[in-house]
Short mmCIF file of C-alpha atoms in Angstrom, two decimals:
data_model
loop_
_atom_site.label_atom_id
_atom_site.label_comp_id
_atom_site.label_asym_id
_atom_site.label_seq_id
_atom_site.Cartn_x
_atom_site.Cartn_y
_atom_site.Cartn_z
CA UNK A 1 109.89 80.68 84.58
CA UNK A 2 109.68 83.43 87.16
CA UNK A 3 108.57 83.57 90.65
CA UNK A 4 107.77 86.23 93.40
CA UNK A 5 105.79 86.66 96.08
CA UNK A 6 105.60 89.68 98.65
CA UNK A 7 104.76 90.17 102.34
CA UNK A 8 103.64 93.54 103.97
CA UNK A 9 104.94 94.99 106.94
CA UNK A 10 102.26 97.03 107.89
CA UNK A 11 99.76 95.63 109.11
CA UNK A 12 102.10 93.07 110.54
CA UNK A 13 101.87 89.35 110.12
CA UNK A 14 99.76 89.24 113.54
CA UNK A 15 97.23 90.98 111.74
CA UNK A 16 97.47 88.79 108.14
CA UNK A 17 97.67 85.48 110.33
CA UNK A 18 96.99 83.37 107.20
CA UNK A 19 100.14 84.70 105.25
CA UNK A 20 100.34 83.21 101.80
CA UNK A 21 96.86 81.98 100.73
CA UNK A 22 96.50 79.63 97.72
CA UNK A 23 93.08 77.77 96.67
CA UNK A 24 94.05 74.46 96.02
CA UNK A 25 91.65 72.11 94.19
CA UNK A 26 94.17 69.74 92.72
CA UNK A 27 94.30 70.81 88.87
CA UNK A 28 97.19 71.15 86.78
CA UNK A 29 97.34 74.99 87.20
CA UNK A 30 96.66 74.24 91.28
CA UNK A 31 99.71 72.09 91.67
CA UNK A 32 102.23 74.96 89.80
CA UNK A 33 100.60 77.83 91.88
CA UNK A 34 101.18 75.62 95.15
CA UNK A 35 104.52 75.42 94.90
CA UNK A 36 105.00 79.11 93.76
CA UNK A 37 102.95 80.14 97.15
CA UNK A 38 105.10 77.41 99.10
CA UNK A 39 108.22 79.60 97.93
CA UNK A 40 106.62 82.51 98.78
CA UNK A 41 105.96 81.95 101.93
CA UNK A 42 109.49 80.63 102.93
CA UNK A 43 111.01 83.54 101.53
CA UNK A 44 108.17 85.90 103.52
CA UNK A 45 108.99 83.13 106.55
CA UNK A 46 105.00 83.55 106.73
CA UNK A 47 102.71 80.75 106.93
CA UNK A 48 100.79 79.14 104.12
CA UNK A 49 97.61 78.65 104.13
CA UNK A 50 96.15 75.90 101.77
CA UNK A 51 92.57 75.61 101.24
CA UNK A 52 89.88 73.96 99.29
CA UNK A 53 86.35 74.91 99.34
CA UNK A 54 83.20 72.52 98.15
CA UNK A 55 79.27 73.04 98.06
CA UNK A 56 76.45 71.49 98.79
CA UNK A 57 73.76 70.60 96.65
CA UNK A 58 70.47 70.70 97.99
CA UNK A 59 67.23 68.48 97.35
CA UNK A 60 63.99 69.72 96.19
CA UNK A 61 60.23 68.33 97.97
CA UNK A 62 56.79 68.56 97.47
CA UNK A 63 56.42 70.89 99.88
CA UNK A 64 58.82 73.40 98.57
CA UNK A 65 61.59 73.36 101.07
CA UNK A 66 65.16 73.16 100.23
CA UNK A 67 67.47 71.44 102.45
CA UNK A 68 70.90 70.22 101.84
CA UNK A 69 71.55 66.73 101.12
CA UNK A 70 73.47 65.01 103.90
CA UNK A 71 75.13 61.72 101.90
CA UNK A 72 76.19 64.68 99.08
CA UNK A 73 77.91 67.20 102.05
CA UNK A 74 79.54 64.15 103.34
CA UNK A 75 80.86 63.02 99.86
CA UNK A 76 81.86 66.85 98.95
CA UNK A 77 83.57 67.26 102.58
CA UNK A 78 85.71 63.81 101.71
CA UNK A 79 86.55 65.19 98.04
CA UNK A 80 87.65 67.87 99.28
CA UNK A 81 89.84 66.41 102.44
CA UNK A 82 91.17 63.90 99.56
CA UNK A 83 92.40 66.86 97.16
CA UNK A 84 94.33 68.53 100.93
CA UNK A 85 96.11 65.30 100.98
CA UNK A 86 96.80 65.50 97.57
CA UNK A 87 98.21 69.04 97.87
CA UNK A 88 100.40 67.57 101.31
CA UNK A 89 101.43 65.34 99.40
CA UNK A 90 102.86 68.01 96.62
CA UNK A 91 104.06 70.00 99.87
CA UNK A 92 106.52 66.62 100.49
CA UNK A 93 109.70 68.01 102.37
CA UNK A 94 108.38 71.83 102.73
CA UNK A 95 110.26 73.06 105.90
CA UNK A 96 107.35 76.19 106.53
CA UNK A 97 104.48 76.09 108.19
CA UNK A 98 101.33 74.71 106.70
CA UNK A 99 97.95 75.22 107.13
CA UNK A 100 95.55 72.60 105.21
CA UNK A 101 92.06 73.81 105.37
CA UNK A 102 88.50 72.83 103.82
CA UNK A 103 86.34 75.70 103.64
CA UNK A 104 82.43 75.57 102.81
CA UNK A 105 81.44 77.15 100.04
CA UNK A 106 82.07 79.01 96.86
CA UNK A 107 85.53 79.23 95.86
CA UNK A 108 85.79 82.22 94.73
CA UNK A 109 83.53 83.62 97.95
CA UNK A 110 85.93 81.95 99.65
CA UNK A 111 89.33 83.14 99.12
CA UNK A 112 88.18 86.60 98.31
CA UNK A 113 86.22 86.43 102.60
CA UNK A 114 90.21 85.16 103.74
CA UNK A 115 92.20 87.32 101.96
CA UNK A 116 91.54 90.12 104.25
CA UNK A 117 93.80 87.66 106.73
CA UNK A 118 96.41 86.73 104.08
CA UNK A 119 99.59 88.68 103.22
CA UNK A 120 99.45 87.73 99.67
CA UNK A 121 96.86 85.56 97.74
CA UNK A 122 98.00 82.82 95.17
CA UNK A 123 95.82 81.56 92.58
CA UNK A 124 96.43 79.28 88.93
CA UNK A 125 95.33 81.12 85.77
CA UNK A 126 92.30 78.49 85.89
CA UNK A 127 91.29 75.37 87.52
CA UNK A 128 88.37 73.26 87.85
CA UNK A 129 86.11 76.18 89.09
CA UNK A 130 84.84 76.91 85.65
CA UNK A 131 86.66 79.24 82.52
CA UNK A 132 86.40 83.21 81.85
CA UNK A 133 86.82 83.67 78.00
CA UNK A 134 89.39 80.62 76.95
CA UNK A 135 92.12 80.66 79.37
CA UNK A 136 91.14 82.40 82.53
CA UNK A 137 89.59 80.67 85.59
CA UNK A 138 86.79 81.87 86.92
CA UNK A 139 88.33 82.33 90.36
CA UNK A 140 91.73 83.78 88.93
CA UNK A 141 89.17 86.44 87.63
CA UNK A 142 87.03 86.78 90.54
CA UNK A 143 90.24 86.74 93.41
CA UNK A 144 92.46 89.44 91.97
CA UNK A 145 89.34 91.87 91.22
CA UNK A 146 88.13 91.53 94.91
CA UNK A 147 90.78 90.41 97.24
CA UNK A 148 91.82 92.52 99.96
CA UNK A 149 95.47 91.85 99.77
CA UNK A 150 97.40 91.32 96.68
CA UNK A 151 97.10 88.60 94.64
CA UNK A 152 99.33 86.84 92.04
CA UNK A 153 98.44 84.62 89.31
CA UNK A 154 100.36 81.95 88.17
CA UNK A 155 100.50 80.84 84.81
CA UNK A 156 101.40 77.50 82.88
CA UNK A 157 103.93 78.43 81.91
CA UNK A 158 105.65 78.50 85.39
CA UNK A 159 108.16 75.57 86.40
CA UNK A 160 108.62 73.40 89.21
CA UNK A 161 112.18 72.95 91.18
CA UNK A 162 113.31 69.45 90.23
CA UNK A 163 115.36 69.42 93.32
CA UNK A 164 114.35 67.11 96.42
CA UNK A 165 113.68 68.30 99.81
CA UNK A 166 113.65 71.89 101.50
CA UNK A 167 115.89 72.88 98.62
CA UNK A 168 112.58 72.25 96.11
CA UNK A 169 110.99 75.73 97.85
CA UNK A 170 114.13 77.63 98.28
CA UNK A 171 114.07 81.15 97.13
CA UNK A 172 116.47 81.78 93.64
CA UNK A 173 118.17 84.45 92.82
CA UNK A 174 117.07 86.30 89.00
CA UNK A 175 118.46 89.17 88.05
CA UNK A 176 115.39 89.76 85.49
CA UNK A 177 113.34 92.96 86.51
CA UNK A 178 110.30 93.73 87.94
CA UNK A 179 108.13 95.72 85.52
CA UNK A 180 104.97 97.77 86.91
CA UNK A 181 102.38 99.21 85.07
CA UNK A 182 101.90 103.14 85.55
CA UNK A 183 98.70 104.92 84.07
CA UNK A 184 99.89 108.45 84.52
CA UNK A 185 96.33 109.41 83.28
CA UNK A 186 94.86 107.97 86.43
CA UNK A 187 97.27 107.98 89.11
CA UNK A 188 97.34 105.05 92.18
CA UNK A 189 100.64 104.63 93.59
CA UNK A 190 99.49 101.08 95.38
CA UNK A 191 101.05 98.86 92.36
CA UNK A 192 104.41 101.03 92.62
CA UNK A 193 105.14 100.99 95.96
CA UNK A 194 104.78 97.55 96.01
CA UNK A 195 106.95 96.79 92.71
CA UNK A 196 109.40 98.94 94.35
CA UNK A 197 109.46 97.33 97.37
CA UNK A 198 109.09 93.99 95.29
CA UNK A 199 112.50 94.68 93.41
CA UNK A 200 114.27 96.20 96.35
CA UNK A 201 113.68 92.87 98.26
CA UNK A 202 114.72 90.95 95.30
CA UNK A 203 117.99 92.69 94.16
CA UNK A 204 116.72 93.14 91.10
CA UNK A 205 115.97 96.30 88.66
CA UNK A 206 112.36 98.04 88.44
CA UNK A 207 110.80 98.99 85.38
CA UNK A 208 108.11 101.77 85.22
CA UNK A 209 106.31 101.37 81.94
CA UNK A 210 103.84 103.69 81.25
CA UNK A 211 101.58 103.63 77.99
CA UNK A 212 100.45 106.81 75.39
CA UNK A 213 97.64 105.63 73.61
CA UNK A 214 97.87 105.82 69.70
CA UNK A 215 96.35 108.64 67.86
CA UNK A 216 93.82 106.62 65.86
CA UNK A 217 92.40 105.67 69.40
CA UNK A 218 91.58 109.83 70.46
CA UNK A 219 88.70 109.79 68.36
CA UNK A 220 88.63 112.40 64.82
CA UNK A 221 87.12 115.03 66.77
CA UNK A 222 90.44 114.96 69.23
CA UNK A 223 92.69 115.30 66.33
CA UNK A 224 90.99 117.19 64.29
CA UNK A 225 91.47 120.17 67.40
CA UNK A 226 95.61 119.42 67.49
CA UNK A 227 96.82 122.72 66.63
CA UNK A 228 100.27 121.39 66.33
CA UNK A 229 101.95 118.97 64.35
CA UNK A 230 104.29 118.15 66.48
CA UNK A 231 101.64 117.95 69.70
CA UNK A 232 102.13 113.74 69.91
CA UNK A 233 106.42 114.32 71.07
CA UNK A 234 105.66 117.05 73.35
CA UNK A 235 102.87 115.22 75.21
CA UNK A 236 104.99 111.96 75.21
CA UNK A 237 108.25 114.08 76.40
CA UNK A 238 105.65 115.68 79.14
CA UNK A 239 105.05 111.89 80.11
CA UNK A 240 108.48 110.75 80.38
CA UNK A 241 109.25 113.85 82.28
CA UNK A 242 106.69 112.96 84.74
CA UNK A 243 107.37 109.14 84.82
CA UNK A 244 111.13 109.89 85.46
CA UNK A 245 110.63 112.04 87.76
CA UNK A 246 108.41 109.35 90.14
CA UNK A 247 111.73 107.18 89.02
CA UNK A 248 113.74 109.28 91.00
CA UNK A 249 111.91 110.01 94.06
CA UNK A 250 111.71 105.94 94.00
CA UNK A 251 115.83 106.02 93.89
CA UNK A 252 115.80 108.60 96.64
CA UNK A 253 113.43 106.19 98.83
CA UNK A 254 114.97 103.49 97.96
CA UNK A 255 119.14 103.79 97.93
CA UNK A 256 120.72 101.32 95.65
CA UNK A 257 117.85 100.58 93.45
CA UNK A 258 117.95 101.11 90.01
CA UNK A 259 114.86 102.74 88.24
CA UNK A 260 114.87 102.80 84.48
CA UNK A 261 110.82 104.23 83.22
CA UNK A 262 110.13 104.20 79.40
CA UNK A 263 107.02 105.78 78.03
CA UNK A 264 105.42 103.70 74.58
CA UNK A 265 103.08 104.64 72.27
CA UNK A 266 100.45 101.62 72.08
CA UNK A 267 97.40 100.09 72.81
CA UNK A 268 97.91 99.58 76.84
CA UNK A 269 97.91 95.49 76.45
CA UNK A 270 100.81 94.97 73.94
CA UNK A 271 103.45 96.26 76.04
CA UNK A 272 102.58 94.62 79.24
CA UNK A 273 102.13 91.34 77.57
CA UNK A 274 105.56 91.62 76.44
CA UNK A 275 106.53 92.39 79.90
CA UNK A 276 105.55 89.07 80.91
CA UNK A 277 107.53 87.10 79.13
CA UNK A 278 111.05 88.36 80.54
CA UNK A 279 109.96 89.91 83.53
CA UNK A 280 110.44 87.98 87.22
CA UNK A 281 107.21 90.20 88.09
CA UNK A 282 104.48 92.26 86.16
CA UNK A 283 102.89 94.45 88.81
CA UNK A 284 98.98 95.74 88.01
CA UNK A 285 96.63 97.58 90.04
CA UNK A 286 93.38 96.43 89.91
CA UNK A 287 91.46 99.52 87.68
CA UNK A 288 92.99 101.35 84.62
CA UNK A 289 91.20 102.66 81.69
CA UNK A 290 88.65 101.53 80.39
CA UNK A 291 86.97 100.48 83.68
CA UNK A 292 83.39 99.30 84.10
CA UNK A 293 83.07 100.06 87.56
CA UNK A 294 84.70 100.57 90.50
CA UNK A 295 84.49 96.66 92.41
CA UNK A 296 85.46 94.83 88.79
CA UNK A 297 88.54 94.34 87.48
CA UNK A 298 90.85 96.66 85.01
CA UNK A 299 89.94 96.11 81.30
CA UNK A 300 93.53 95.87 81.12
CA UNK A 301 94.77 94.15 83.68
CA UNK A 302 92.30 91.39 82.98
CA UNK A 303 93.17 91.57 79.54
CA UNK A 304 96.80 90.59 80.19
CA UNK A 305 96.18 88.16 82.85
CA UNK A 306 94.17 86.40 80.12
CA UNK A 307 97.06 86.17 78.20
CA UNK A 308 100.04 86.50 80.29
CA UNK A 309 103.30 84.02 80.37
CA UNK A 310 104.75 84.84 83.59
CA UNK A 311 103.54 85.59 87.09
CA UNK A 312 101.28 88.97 87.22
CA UNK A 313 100.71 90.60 90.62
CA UNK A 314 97.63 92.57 90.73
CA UNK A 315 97.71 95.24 93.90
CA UNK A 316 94.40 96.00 95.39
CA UNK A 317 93.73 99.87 94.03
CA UNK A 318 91.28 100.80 97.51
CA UNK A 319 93.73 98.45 99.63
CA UNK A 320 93.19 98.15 103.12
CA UNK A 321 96.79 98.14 103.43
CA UNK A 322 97.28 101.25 101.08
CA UNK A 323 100.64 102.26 102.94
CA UNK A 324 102.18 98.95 102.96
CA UNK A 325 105.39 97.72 101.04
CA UNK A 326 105.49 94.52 99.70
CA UNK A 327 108.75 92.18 99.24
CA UNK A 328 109.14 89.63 96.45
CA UNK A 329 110.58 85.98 95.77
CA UNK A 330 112.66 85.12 92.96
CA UNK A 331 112.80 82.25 90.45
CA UNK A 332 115.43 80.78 88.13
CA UNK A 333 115.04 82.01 84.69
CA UNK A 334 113.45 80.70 82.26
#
């Protein structure tokens, strides 16, 4: 399984104080995403920040007030010290720095309000705080589609150093690339300047894969207008032109990496799914097509973090820290 995480120069750490971020409430998902933010952060030599948030019930009275019930905040407050230990416990022989952290109130609320003081934002595809569809946690959806740095999610599928000690959250090298997701239809550079950055600080490849939709999904009216039989070649060979030729400016900023782009005729999922499965990194921004609205979540990139088998990165599209560069960590493969 793959791992990566990134830092950004600019605004410098001073700025990000909380480096790596990860929500932490002691699920399955939790534990794997902890240790993929713990090797972040060494790699980023950044500090992580672990946190677990809890609410507070209240009490309803005759008289109508609502106030919150003391003996419940104290049990929720120890719950959630008791899953920090838990997560210290996990954290066993990390040499970093660590911040353990209880926050109050909603999770999701929560990490979204701090990652505007994190470097990079770590979250399990779901956890206790509830499910989106079947697979996706209800703060794995809410963090990526609001955060205001980038955040990765980490799937099941990821896998935990057997080894003992410091050596459990050292960086490892993968020569597997990083793939990025490129709608030439709406450009954002955000998600490929950071997968370039991303692959440059991993020694590994970058892939620029960039989707056509399929005919069948134009509408008859679109096709019925094609003058030219032969229109679907020439508007993919105008695509690859213009995807290879961000490739190269990409070699030119960055000497010694090596840029391959491909341009596929599909629905936008498919090929990005695929990606995840042999890719150390799947970058996203945070809109594509098909967009609701400008604050939610990409249609697509939810879609494939629904779905996906290795880590996804999903880059703020409106970040605060639109010129920054990020820098990745690398896993064993899988």
């Amino acid at each position: 399984m793959h791992d990566d995480g990134f830092t950004s120069p600019s605004p410098s750490p001073a700025d990000r104080p909380l480096g790596v971020l990860i929500g932490f409430d002691d699920s399955d998902h939790a534990v794997l995403a902890l240790h993929y933010a713990a090797r972040a952060a060494q790699r980023m030599e950044a500090p992580l920040t672990v946190v677990t948030a809890y609410t507070v019930p209240t009490m309803a009275y005759a008289d109508a007030a609502l106030i919150p019930s003391v003996p419940a905040e104290v049990a929720r407050l120890a719950a959630a010290q008791a899953q920090l230990e838990q997560a210290r416990e996990h954290l066993r022989g990390y040499p970093g720095e660590v911040d353990l952290r209880t926050e109050h109130g909603d999770a999701a609320g929560v990490l979204v309000r701090l990652s505007a003081q994190a470097q990079l934002a770590v979250v399990g595809a779901r956890g206790r705080g509830g499910f989106l569809g079947r697979m996706l946690g209800s703060v794995s959806s809410a963090l990526p589609a609001h955060a205001h740095c980038p955040t990765v999610v980490v799937p099941q599928q990821y896998e935990i150093s057997t080894a003992a000690g410091p050596e459990r959250f050292a960086p490892v090298a993968d020569d597997a690339p990083v793939v990025v997701g490129v709608d030439l239809y709406q450009p954002d550079d955000s998600a490929v300047r950071h997968a370039a950055a991303a692959a440059v600080n991993r020694g590994a490849p970058l892939h620029l894969l960039s989707v056509m939709p399929r005919p069948d999904a134009w509408g008859q009216a679109y096709m019925a207008w094609l003058p030219d039989p032969d229109i679907l070649e020439k508007h993919r060979a105008e695509l690859e032109t213009e995807l290879e030729t961000l490739a190269q400016s990409l070699r030119t900023e960055h000497a010694g990496l090596a840029v391959t782009s491909e341009v596929v005729l599909s629905d936008p999922i498919s090929p990005l799914l695929r990606s995840t499965t042999t890719a150390q990194l799947t970058v996203l921004g945070t809109r594509g097509r098909g967009r609701v609205a400008s604050t939610l979540l990409g249609s697509v990139s939810q879609a494939v973090l629904l779905r996906a088998e290795g880590p996804v990165m999903v880059v703020p599209t409106q970040s605060p820290d639109k010129g920054a560069d990020a820098a990745a960590e690398q896993t064993p493969p899988r």
